[in-house]
Coordinates of C-alpha atoms in Angstrom, one line a residue:
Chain A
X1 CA 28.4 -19.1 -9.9
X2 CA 30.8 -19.5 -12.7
X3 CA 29.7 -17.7 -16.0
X4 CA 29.1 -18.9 -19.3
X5 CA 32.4 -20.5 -21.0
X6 CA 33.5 -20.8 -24.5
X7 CA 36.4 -22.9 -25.9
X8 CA 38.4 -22.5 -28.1
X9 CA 39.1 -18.6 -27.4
X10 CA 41.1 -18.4 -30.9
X11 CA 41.1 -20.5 -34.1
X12 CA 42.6 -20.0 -37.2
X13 CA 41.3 -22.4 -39.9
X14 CA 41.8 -22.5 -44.1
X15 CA 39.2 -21.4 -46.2
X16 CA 37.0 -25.1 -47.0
X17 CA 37.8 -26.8 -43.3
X18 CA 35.2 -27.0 -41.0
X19 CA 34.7 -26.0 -37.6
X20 CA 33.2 -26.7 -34.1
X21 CA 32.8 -24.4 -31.3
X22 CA 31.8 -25.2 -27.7
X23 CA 29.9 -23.4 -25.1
X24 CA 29.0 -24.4 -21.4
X25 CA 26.0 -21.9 -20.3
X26 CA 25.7 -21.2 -16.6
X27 CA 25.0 -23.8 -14.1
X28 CA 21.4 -24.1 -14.0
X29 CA 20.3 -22.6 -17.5
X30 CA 18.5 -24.5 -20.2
X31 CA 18.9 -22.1 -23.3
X32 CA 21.9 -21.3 -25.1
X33 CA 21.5 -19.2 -28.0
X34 CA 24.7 -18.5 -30.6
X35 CA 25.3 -15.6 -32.2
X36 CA 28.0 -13.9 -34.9
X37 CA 29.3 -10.7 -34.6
X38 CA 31.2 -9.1 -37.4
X39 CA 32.3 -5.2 -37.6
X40 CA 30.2 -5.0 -41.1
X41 CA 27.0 -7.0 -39.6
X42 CA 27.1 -6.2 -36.1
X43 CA 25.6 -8.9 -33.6
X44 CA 23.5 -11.5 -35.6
X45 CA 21.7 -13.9 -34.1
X46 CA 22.1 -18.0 -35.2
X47 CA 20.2 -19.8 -33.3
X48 CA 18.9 -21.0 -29.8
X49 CA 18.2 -24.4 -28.0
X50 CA 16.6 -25.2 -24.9
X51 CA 16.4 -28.9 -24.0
X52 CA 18.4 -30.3 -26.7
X53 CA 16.1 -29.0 -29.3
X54 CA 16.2 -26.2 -31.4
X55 CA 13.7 -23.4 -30.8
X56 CA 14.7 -21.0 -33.5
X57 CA 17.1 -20.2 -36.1
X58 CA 18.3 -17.0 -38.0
X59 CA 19.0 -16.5 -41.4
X60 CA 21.9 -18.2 -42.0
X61 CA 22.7 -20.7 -44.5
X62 CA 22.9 -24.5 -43.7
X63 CA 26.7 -24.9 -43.1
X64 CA 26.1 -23.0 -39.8
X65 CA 24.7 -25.8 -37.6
X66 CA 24.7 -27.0 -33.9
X67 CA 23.0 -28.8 -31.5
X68 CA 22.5 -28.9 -27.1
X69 CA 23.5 -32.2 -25.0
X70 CA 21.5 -33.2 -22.1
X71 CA 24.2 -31.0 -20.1
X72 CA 22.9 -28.1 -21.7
X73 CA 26.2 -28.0 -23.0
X74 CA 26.0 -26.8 -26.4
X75 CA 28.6 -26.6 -29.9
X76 CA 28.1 -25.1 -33.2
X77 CA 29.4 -26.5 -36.6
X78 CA 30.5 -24.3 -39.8
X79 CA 31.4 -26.6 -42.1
X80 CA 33.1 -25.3 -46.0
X81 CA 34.5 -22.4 -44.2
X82 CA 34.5 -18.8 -46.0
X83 CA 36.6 -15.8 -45.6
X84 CA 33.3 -14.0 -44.7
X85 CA 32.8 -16.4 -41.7
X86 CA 36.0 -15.0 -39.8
X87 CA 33.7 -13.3 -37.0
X88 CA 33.5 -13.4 -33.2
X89 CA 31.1 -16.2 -32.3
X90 CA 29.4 -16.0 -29.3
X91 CA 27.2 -18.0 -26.8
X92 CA 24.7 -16.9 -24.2
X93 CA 22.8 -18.6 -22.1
X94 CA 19.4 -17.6 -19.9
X95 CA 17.6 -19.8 -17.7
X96 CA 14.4 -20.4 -19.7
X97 CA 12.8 -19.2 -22.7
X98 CA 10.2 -16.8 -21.7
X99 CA 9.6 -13.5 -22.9
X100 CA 11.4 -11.3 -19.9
X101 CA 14.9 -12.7 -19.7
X102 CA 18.5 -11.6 -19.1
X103 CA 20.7 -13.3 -21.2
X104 CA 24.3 -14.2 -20.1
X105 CA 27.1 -14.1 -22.9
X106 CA 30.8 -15.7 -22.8
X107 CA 33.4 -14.0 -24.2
X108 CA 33.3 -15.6 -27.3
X109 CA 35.0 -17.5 -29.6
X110 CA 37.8 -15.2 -32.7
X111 CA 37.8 -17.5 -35.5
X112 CA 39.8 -16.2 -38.7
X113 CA 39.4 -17.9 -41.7
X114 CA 42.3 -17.8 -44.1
Chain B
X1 CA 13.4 -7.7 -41.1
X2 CA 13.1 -6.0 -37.8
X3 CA 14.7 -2.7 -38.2
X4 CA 16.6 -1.1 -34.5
X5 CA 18.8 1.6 -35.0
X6 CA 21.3 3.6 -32.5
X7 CA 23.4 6.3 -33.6
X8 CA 26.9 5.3 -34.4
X9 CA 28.8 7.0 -30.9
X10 CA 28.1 9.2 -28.5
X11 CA 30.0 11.1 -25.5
X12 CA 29.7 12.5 -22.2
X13 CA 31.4 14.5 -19.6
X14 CA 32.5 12.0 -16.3
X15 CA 29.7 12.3 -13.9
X16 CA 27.0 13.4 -16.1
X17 CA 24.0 12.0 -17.1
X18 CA 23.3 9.9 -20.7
X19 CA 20.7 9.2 -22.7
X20 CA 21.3 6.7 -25.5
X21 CA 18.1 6.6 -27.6
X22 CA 17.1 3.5 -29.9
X23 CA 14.7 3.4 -32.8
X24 CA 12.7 -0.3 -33.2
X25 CA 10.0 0.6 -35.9
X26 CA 9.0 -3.1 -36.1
X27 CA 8.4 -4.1 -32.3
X28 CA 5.5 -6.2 -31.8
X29 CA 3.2 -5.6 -28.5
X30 CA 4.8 -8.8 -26.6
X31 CA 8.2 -7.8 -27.2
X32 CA 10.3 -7.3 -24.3
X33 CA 12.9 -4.2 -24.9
X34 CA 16.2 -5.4 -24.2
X35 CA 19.6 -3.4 -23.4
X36 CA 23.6 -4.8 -23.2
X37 CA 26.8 -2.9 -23.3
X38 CA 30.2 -4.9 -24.6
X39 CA 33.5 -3.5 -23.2
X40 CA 36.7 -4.6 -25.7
X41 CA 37.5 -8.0 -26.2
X42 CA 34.3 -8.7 -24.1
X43 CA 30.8 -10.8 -24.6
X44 CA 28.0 -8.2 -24.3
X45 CA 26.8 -7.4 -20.9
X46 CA 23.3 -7.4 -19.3
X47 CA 22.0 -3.9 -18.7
X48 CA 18.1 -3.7 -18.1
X49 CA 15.0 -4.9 -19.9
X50 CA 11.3 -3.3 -20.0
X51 CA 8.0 -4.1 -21.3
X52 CA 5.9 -0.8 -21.4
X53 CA 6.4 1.3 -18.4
X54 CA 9.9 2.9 -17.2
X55 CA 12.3 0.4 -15.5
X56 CA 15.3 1.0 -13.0
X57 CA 17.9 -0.5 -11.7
X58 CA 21.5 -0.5 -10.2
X59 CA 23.0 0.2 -13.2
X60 CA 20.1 1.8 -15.6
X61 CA 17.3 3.2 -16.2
X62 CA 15.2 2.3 -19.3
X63 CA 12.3 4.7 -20.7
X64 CA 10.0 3.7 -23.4
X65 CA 8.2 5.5 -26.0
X66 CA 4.4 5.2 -25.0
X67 CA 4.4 3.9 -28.6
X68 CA 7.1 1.4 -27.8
X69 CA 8.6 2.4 -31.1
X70 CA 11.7 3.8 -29.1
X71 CA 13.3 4.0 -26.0
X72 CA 16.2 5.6 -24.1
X73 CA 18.7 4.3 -21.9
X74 CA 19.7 6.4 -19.1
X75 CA 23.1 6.5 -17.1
X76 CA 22.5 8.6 -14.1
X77 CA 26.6 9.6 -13.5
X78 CA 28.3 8.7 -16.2
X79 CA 31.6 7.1 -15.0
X80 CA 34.9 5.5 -16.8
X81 CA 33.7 2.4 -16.7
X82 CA 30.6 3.0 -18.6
X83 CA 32.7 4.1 -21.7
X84 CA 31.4 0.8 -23.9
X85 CA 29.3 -0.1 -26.9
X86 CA 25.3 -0.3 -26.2
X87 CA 23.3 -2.5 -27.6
X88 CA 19.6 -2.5 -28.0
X89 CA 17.8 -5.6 -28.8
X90 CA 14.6 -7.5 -29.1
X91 CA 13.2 -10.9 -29.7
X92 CA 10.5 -10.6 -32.3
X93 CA 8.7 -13.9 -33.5
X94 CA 11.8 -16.2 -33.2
X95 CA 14.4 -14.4 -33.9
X96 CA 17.0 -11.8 -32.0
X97 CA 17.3 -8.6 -33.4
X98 CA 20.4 -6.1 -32.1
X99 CA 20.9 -2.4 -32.9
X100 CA 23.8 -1.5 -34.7
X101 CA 25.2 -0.1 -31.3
X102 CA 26.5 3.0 -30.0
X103 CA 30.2 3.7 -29.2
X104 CA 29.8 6.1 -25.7
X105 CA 32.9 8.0 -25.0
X106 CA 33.2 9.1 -21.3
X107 CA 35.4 12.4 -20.8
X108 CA 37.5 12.9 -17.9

């Protein structure tokens, strides 16, 4: 079973752009939850969606945004780009959203901003 | 804010045991205790989860504070390969919350 996949590996975008990042979860799996990890911040979590509808959200501010297809496919939107959002964004997927789960990360997506 | 805390690194001789200990003050009753390791340039890894009582597996074995305010993940043998970052982690309410990780060094 192929894991979960994240595209664009790299991106280098200029402070003020905006960006999208895509993630295909593992065949089978409803829930794809985002997450930013920086050296300062550690692993912080964004949100998740399961069924094209956002179950929860962390406390990021409303440029960070993102949304499921009926695929379970799944991108995430930064838009006004910050130096502070050059981070390694990463996906994970798990096959519902009970409370005993595994969940299945790609290897995530290096975006500098500059 | 849920608080979990790991110490910064750790390390261990090659084929010794490993106890990587994690503080989460705030854990609620229902949470599930989570554990993943991240290897370089890698997405974190799945490791083991546990609710109250101890929990094994291929790869781990998880021990949790009667209290639940802590727990300790074991590595039998340490090998090579284990030499990673560890993660603990929880989902209180409706959020995620990860430890700040701990960097274990395996020594030949």
């Amino acid at each position: 079973k192929a894991g979960v996949t994240q595209t664009p590996r790299y991106l280098i975008k200029t402070r003020g752009q905006q960006v999208t990042l895509s993630c295909s979860p593992i065949s089978g799996h409803r829930s794809v939850s985002w997450y930013q990890q920086t050296p300062g911040q550690g692993l912080q979590f964004l949100f998740e969606y399961f069924s094209e509808t956002q179950r929860n959200k962390g406390n990021f501010p409303g440029r960070f945004s993102g949304r499921q297809f009926s695929n379970s496919r799944s991108e995430m939107n930064v838009s006004t780009l910050e130096l502070g959002d050059s981070a390694l964004y990463l996906c994970a997927s798990r096959s519902g959203t009970g409370v005993s789960y595994e969940q299945y990360f790609g290897p995530g997506t290096r975006l500098t901003v500059t | 804010d849920a608080k979990t805390t790991q110490p910064n690194s750790m390390e261990s001789n090659e084929e010794e045991p490993v106890h990587l200990p994690c503080n989460h003050s705030t854990i609620s009753g229902t949470d599930y205790i989570h554990w993943y390791r991240q290897l370089p340039s890698q997405g974190p890894e799945y490791v083991i989860h546990g609710l109250t009582s101890n929990v094994n597996n291929r790869m781990a074995s998880l021990a949790i504070a009667e209290d639940r305010k802590s727990s300790t993940l074991i590595l039998h043998r340490a090998t090579l390969r284990d030499a990673a970052v560890y993660y603990c982690t929880h989902k209180t309410g409706n959020q995620f919350y990860f430890g700040t990780g701990t960097s274990l060094t395996v020594i030949p």
